CSV table of C-alpha atoms in Angstrom, one decimal:
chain,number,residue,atom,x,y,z
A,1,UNK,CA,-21.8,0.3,-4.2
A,2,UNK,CA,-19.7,-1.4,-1.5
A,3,UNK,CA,-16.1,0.2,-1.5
A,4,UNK,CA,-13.0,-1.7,0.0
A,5,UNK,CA,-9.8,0.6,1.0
A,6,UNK,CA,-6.6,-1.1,0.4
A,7,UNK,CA,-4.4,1.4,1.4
A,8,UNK,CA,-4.6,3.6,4.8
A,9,UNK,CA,-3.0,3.9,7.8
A,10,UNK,CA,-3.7,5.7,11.1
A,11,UNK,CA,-1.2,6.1,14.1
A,12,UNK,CA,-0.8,6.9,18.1
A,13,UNK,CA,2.2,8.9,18.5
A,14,UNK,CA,1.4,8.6,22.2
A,15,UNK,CA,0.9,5.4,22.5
A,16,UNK,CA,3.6,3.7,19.7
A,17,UNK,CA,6.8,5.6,17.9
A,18,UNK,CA,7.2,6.6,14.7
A,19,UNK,CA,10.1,8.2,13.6
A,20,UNK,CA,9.1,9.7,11.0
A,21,UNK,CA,6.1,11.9,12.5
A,22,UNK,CA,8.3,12.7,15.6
A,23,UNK,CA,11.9,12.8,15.0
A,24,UNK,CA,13.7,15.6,13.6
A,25,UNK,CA,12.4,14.8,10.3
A,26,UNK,CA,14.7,14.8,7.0
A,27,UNK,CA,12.9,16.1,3.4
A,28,UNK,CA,10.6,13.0,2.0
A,29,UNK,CA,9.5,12.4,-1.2
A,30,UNK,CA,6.1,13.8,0.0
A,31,UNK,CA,7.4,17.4,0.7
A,32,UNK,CA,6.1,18.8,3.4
A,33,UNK,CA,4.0,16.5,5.6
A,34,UNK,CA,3.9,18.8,9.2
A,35,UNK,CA,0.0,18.8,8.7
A,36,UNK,CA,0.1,15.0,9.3
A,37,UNK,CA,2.3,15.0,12.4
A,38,UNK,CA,-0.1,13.9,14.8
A,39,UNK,CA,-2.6,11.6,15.6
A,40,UNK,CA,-4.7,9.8,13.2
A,41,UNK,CA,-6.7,7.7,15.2
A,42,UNK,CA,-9.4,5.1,13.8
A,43,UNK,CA,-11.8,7.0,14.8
A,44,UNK,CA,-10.5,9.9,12.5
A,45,UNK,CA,-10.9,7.6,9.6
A,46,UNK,CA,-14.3,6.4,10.8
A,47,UNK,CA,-15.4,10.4,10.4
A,48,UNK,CA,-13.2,10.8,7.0
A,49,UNK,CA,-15.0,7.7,5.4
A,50,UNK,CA,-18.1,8.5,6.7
A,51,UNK,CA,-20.8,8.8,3.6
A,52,UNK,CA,-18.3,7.4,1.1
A,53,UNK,CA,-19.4,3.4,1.2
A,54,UNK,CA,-16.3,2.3,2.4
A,55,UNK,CA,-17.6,-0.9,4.8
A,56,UNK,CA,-13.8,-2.6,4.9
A,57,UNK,CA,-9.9,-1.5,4.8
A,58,UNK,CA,-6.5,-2.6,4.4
A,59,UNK,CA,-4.0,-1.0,7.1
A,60,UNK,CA,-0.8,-0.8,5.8
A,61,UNK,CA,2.2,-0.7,8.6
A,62,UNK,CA,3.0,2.9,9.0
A,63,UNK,CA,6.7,3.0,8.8
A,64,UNK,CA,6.5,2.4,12.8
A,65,UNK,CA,9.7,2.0,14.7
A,66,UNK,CA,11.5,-0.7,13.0
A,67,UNK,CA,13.0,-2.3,15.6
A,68,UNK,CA,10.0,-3.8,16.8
A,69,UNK,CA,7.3,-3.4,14.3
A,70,UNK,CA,5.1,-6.3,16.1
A,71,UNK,CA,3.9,-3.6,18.1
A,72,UNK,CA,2.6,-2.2,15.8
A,73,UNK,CA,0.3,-5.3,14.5
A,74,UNK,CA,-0.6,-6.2,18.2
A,75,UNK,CA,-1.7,-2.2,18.1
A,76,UNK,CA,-3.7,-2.5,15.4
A,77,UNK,CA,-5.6,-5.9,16.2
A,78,UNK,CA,-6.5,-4.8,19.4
A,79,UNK,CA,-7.8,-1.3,17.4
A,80,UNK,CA,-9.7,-3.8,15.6
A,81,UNK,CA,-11.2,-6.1,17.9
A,82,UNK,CA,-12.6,-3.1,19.7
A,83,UNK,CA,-16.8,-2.4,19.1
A,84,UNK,CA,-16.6,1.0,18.3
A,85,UNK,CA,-14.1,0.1,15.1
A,86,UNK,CA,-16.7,-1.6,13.7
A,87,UNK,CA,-14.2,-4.2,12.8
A,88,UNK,CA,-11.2,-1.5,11.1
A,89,UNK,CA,-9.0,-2.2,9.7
A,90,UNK,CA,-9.9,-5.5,8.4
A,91,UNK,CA,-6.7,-6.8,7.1
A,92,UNK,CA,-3.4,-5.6,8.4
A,93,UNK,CA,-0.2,-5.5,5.7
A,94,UNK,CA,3.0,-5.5,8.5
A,95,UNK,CA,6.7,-4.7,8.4
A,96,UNK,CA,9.8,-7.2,8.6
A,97,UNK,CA,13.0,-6.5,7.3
A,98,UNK,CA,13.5,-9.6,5.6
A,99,UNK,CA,17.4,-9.1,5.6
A,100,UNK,CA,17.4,-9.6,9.4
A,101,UNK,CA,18.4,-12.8,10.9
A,102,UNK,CA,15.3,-12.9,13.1
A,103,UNK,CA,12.7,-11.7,10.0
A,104,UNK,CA,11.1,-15.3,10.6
A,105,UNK,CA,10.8,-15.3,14.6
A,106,UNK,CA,9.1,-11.3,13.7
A,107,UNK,CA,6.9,-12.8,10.7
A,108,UNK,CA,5.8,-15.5,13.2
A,109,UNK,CA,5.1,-13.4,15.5
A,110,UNK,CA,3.0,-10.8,13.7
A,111,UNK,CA,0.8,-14.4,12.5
A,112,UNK,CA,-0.6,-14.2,15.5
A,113,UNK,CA,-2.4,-11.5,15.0
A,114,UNK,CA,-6.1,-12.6,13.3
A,115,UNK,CA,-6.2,-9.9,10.9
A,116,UNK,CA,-2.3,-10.2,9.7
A,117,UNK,CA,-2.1,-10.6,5.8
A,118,UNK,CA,1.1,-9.6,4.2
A,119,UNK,CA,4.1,-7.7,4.8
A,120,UNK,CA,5.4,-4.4,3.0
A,121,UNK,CA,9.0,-3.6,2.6
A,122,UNK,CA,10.2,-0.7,0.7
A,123,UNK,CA,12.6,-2.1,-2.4
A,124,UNK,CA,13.8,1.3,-2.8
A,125,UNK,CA,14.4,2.2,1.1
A,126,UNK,CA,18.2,1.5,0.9
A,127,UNK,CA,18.7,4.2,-2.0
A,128,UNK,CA,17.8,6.7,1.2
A,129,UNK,CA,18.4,4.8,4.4
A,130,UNK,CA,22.3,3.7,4.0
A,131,UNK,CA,21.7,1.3,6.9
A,132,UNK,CA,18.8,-0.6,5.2
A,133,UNK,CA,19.1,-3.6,3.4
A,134,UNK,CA,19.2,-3.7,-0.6
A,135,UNK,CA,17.6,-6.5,-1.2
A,136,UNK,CA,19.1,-7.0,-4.8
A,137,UNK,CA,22.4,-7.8,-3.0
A,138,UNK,CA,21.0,-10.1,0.2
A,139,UNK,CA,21.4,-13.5,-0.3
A,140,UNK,CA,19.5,-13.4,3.1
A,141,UNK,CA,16.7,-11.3,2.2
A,142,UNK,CA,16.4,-14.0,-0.7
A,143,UNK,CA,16.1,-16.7,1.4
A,144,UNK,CA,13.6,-15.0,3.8
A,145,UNK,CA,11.3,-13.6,1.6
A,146,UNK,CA,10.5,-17.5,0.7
A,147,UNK,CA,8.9,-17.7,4.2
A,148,UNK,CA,6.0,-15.7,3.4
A,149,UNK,CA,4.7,-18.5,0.7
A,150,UNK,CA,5.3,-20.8,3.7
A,151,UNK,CA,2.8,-18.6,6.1
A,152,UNK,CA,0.9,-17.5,3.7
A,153,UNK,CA,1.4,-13.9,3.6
A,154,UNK,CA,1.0,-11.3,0.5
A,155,UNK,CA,3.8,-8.4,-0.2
A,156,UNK,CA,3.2,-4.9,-0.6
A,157,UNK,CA,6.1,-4.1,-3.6
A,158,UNK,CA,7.0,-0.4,-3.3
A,159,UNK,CA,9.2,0.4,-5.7
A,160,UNK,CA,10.3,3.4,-8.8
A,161,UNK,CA,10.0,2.4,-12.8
A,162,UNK,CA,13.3,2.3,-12.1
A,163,UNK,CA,13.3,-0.6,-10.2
A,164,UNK,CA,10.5,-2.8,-11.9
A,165,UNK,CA,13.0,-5.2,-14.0
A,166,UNK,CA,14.2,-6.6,-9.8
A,167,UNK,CA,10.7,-6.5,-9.2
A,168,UNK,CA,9.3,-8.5,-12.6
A,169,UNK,CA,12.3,-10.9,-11.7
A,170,UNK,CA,11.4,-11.1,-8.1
A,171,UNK,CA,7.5,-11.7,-8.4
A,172,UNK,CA,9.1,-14.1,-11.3
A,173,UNK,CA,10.9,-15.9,-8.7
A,174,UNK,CA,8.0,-16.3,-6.4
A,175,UNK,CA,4.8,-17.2,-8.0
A,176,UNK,CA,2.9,-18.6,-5.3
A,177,UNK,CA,3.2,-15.5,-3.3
A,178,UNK,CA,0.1,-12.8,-3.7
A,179,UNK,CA,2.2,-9.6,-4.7
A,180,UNK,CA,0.3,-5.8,-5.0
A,181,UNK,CA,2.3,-3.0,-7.1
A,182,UNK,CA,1.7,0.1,-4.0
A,183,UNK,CA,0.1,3.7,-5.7
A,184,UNK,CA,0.3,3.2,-9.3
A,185,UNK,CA,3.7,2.0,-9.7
A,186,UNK,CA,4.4,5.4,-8.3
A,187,UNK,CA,4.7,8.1,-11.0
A,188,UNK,CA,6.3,10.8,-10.0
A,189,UNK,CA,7.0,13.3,-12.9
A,190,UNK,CA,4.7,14.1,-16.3
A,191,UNK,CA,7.4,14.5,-18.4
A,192,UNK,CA,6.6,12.0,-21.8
A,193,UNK,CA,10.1,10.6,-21.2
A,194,UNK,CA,9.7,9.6,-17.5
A,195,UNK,CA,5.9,8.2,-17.9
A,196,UNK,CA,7.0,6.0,-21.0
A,197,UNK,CA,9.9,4.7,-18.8
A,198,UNK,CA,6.6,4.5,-16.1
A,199,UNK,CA,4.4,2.6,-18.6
A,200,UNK,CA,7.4,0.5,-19.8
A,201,UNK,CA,8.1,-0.8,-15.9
A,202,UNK,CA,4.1,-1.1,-15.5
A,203,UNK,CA,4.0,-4.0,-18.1
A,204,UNK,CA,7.0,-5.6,-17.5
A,205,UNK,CA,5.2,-6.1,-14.3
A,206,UNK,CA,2.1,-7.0,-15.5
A,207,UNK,CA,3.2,-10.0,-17.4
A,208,UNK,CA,3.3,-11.8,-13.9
A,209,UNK,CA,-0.4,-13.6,-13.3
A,210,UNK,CA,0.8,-13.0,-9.2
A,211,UNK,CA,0.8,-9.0,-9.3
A,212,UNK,CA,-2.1,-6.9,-8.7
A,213,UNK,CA,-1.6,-3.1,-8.3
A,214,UNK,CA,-3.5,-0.2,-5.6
A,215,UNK,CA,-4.5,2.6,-8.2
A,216,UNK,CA,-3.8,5.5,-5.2
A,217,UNK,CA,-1.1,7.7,-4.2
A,218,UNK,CA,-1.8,10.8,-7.0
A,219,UNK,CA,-0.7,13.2,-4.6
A,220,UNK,CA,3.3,12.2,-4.5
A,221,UNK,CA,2.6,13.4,-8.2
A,222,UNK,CA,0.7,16.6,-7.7
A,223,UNK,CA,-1.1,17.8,-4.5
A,224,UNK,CA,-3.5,19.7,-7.0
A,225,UNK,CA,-4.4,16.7,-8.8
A,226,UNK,CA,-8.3,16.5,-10.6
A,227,UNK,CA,-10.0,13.9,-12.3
A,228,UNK,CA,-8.9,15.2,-15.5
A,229,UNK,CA,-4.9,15.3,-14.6
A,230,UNK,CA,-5.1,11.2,-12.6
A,231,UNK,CA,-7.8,9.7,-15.5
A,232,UNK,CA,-5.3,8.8,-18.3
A,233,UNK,CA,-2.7,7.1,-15.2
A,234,UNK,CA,-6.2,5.1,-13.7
A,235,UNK,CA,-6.7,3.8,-17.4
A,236,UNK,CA,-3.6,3.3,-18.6
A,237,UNK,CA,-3.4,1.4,-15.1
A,238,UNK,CA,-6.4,-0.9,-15.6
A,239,UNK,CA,-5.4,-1.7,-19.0
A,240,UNK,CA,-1.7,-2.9,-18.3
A,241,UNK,CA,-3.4,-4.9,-15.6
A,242,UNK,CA,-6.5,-6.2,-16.5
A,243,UNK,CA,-10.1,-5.5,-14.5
A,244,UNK,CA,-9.0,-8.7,-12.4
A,245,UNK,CA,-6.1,-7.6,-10.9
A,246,UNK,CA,-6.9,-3.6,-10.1
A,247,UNK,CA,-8.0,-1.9,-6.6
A,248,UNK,CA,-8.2,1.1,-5.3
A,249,UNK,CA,-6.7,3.3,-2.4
A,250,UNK,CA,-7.3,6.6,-0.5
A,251,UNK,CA,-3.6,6.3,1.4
A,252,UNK,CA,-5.2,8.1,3.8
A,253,UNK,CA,-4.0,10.4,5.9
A,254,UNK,CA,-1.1,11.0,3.8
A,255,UNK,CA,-3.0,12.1,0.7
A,256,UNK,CA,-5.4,14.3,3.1
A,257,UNK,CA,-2.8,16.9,2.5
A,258,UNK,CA,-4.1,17.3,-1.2
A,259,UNK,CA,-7.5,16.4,-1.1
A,260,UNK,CA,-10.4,14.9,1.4
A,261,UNK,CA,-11.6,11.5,1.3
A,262,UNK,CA,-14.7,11.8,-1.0
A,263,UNK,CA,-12.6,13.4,-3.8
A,264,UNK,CA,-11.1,10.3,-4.2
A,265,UNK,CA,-13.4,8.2,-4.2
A,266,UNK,CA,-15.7,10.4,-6.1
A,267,UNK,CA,-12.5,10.8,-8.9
A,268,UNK,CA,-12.6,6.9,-9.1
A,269,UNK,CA,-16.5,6.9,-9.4
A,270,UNK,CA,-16.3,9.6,-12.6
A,271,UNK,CA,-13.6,7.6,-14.1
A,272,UNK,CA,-15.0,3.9,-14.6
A,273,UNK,CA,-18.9,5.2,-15.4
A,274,UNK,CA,-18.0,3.8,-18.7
A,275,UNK,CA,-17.5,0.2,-17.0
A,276,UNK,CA,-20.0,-2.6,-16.6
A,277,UNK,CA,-21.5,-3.1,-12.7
A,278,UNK,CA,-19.6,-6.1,-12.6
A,279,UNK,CA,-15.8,-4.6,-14.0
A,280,UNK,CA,-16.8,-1.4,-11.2
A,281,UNK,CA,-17.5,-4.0,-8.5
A,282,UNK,CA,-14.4,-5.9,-9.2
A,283,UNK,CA,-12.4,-2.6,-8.9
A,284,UNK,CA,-14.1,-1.4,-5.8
A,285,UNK,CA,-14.7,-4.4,-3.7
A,286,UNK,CA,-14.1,-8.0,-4.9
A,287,UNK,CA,-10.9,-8.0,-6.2
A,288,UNK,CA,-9.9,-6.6,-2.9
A,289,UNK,CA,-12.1,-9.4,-1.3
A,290,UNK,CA,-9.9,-12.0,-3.2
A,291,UNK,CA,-5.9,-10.3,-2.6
A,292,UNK,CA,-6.2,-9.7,0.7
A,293,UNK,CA,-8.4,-12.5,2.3
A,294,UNK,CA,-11.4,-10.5,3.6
């Protein structure tokens, strides 16, 4: 079966800055994440995806330097447009601040770029970054974020439980823009307390026809995770959701550091043998098709 990616990234720390691979690095809700601090180049994923049926993939921006994250798309469309990519990634999710005065000069900008399809900015950033914007309080970042119906751009919503009632209310607000909940709504404790809370946010969410959600990310949760321990959060996932509105993600390289790229895909593949060919197929590849224009 044909498998679609919709979450990895890969990065040149020679070639474009990332702060967060290179700087003097503060603790992450990762953990430790020095095994990642150096290249991943496309041809590292091309080798990690190698024998898994992975034919397309979303690259999602990389947390590049933020003052001029068009470098990064021009990067990346040029990584694309190269023969030995083989056409990788196939859609490219960017970064604007769109609390900045210029966010639609940068959105513009990264347009040009053929395989541009959405932008991803961290709702919860602020809560660690003092400088960034909350976009709760930015009239600005209100105003902007309207621009991406206009261009036609998806968003990536990254966000806690915590945060889902701003997000219900903004995906609310904008229902002619494409919107995709990043790594399971991110759970990040097991506690029956904290995963009702989880499940709670997860359909608040779901009651908007203009959200899909990336089922990924199980090792912010537990860098020893097994089928067993991520099955009940894929199907709890996919029934808040819906078949229709479900894809799935290796968030590659950052989950290499708990498992290598088959296990995921061969975890998703274990779960859904229950599932009709044509609910697996819209999981694996044609929802992704449809969200993300490839």
């Amino acid at each position: 079966m044909q498998k679609i990616d919709t979450h990895f990234h890969i990065w040149d720390l020679q070639t474009n800055y990332y702060p967060w691979l290179t700087d003097n690095v503060q603790p992450r809700v990762i953990g430790d994440y020095a095994a990642i601090r150096k290249d991943y180049l496309i041809e590292d994923f091309l080798g990690d995806i190698a024998g898994s049926d992975v034919e397309k993939a979303v690259h999602i921006q990389a947390e590049h330097d933020s003052r001029d994250p068009v470098r990064e798309t021009r990067w990346l469309q040029q990584v694309a447009d190269a023969p030995a990519s083989r056409g990788f990634p196939h859609a490219i999710v960017a970064y604007a601040d769109l609390g900045a005065t210029n966010a639609a000069d940068v959105l513009a900008a990264h347009c040009e770029s053929a395989n541009m399809r959405g932008i991803r900015q961290s709702l919860i950033q602020h809560k660690v970054d003092p400088a960034a914007t909350d976009p709760r309080e930015s009239k600005l970042w209100a105003s902007n974020f309207m621009l991406l119906r206009q261009m036609n751009l998806s968003f990536d919503i990254q966000l806690f439980h915590s945060d889902m009632a701003f997000g219900a209310d903004l995906i609310g607000r904008n229902p002619d823009v494409q919107f995709v909940l990043t790594h399971t709504g991110l759970p990040m404790e097991t506690s029956v307390q904290y995963l009702e809370a989880w499940r709670t946010g997860m359909r608040l969410l779901a009651q908007r026809p203009n959200v899909a959600v990336k089922i990924s990310g199980f090792g912010f949760l537990d860098r020893q995770w097994n089928v067993d321990s991520i099955r009940p959060l894929v199907l709890e996932t996919i029934e808040i959701f819906g078949i229709d509105r479900c894809m799935f993600a290796s968030n590659f390289p950052v989950d290499k550091m708990s498992r290598d790229y088959a296990s995921y895909w061969n975890a998703f593949d274990h779960i859904t043998l229950g599932f009709s060919e044509s609910e697996r197929t819209a999981l694996f590849q044609s929802n992704a098709e449809k969200t993300y224009r490839i």
